Amino acid sequence: MTMIAITSTGPSLDDQVDPRFGRAAGFLIVDLETMDTRYIDNGQSQVMAQGAGIQAAQLVARAGAGWVLTGFVGPKAFKALSATGIKVGQNLEGLTIRQALKRFKSGGIEVASGANRAGRGGR
Amino acid sequence: MREIIILSGKGGTGKTSLTGAFAHLAGGQVICDLDVDAPDLHLLLKPQRERREEFYSGHEARIDPAQCDGCGLCASLCQFGAIRENGGGLAIDPLRCEGCKVCVAFCPMEAIAFPEKHCGQWYLSSTRFGPLVHAQLLPGRENSGRLVMVLKQQARELAQARGAALLLCDGAPGIGCPVISSLSGAHLAVAVTEPTPSGRHDLERVADLCGHFQIPLAVVINKYDLNPEETGRIAGFCRERSYPVVGRLPHDLSVTAAMLRGLVVTELPDTAFSLGLKRTWSRIKGLAGLGCQGNAAPGGES
Amino acid sequence: MIAAVASGKGGTGKTTVTASLATVWGGPLVAVDLDVEEPNLHLFLRPTIEGREKAHLTVPVVDEARCNCCRACADLCQFAAISVMGSVILTFPEMCHGCGGCFAVCPEKALSCGQRELGEISWGRSGPVDFLSGRLRVGEAMSPPLMRRVKGRLQQMLGSVGGDAIIDAPPGVSCPAVNAVLDSDVILLVTEPTPFGFYDFRLAWQAFAPLGKPLGVVVNRAGLGHDAVYRFCRDQGLPLLAEIPYDRDIAAAYARGRIVADLSPELRETFLSLRGKIGDLARQCRPRKAVHA
């Protein structure tokens, strides 16, 4: 799988990895072979109080991504991502998209085995 | 940015009065009242509203009597007993309606509308201690957990934009939906308890909740002198579970006196209570990793 | 008669009032703790527990052999408890409100009933008084489903022994609080005469007045703050049924788990009189039909 979804604060490779998954500002979808990028805005999730993680998982699944790179993933989103076979690389907050991609290509990102955030989004 | 949430389990232990004083001691940080159900912090902080937004959450079902043929299928499907014969036909009790859409989906006459539910307002305000994000749920409305999430989101963005070191939140009583929502993403929870059977019992429940969501907990024993034995039991419980007790504050009517004047207790001349409160706040800052760095509080240390 | 003891603000003395009324009630009574998030009534009534049971919510479990991922359930679910990800169906039982819509809508009969534990219901006796209480499981977000179960058992108890019930309601003015008072005949609002107490009292009044049920007011810690609550009651024609004075000794006795009505003959008299007034209020207003009944 060569498509990667990275939670991003903006549409360029020099924007920051958004630490949030469900409520990320947006997703930068990167085709690793061609390095084509496409930005999906996720602004509407800011006002959603529940299911933002699940909806974000649906969004990246539909975009054809095989990996998600982000900061924190909650349990529901993690369950949804792993159900569709999408691998998760987490704890990447503080990097730019470019840096995160570089680390990914060099094999420096492990497949997460579980959610790294216990919080939940309200009923 | 660190996020501290003040909780209590039991209501009336002094949570909001203490939060107000902490906001004063922190000085210029972002403050958020997450007790959207019965918010009181604004009574101390006297906010100037700068932005007001309506809050909609979920939907509610409404039967159009002109289209309803009274078949009663909706009433038989409703798990919440919200649909009843009401003299002239079937009607939905908005207080019992859960907004699940089952009646809407199954009505053979398509006679049930499903409008969005207006649940309240939220506000961005300025106060003498810094910006306040707060809300008011319309009385009797549900979904305060969702409103809590909206407030937190706004408060975090505001704190980030201002480069604030701290987001200080006043939580709701209990351990249910709004409290669970308010815990998510917090770096430290501070439970304000009192040495009464209810105080200790409810502290244990709120402590279990924090454990469940892996949020570190510190404890303030307010009105500790009302029952020294119970205070000892609470301290024992905290020791056993390794929760730091960051303050023992006496029963003191100066808190009420300040409230009556629309002030927080640390704005009045020093008493044993307010001096204790200042020491409590510096311990909380230490635990939350705020130390003396960042935008530490003017007048925060005594 | 079912009397609900409520308040907007927490810690105004709901449980104190409920426990005290239970001890002076006279006649068959079920004392019910519906503050399922933080139940405290048992700490004062100290009942002998005679039985307990777990309460559950029915949630969907997918039979993957039958499910063809048609999405009908996921599209109907308003609570994000079922989601279809491509060719995989996922359930999030902790989000489920138990509406049963997914079961009803599934064309393949691919859903069977699972359970989520809501908490525990217990019952017993405290002297002459029957006792009933719900206790939410720590981590469970929704209290109304458990409260509905407790109220169901209350109806059974009242059906078999008759008599009255007094409900200790949760604080606040949103869904759990409204749920607690919804089936009562009289609502007692307990407040304290402080700015916080008054602000939340007014919210509670706004939430409960539209129910069309008789409302009465109890002022706890009278003498502590200001007189806004008294003026409000006068202006709105809300009957002030009792005042419990602010007294450090009362606070200290409460802190030791004492029931306030047992502290002095005067306090006992206060609650006896309150009990009588609650009965009068219910009788006066009985013919009135509640808007939301």
CSV table of N, CA and C in Angstrom, one decimal, chain B residues 24 74 81 97 129 145 168 175 183 190 192 219-220 232:
chain,number,residue,atom,x,y,z
B,24,HIS,N,-7.7,33.2,39.8
B,24,HIS,CA,-7.1,34.5,40.3
B,24,HIS,C,-5.6,34.3,40.5
B,74,CYS,N,-45.3,3.7,16.1
B,74,CYS,CA,-44.2,4.5,16.8
B,74,CYS,C,-44.2,4.3,18.3
B,81,GLY,N,-40.7,5.3,26.1
B,81,GLY,CA,-42.1,5.6,26.6
B,81,GLY,C,-42.4,7.1,26.3
B,97,CYS,N,-38.1,12.0,24.9
B,97,CYS,CA,-37.6,11.6,23.6
B,97,CYS,C,-36.0,11.6,23.6
B,129,PHE,N,-9.5,37.8,35.4
B,129,PHE,CA,-8.5,36.8,35.5
B,129,PHE,C,-8.0,36.2,34.2
B,145,GLY,N,-22.7,16.3,27.8
B,145,GLY,CA,-21.4,15.8,27.5
B,145,GLY,C,-20.9,16.4,26.1
B,168,LEU,N,-7.5,26.0,32.8
B,168,LEU,CA,-8.1,25.6,34.1
B,168,LEU,C,-9.6,25.4,33.9
B,175,ILE,N,-20.2,11.4,38.1
B,175,ILE,CA,-19.2,10.6,37.4
B,175,ILE,C,-19.7,10.2,36.0
B,183,LEU,N,-13.0,14.9,31.5
B,183,LEU,CA,-11.7,14.3,31.8
B,183,LEU,C,-10.8,14.1,30.6
B,190,VAL,N,-8.1,17.5,39.9
B,190,VAL,CA,-8.0,17.9,41.4
B,190,VAL,C,-9.4,17.7,41.9
B,192,VAL,N,-12.0,18.1,44.9
B,192,VAL,CA,-12.3,18.8,46.1
B,192,VAL,C,-13.3,18.0,46.9
B,219,VAL,N,-5.9,15.6,45.6
B,219,VAL,CA,-7.1,15.8,46.4
B,219,VAL,C,-6.9,17.0,47.3
B,220,VAL,N,-8.0,17.8,47.4
B,220,VAL,CA,-8.1,18.9,48.4
B,220,VAL,C,-9.2,18.5,49.4
B,232,GLY,N,-9.1,12.2,58.5
B,232,GLY,CA,-8.0,11.2,58.6
B,232,GLY,C,-8.3,10.0,57.7
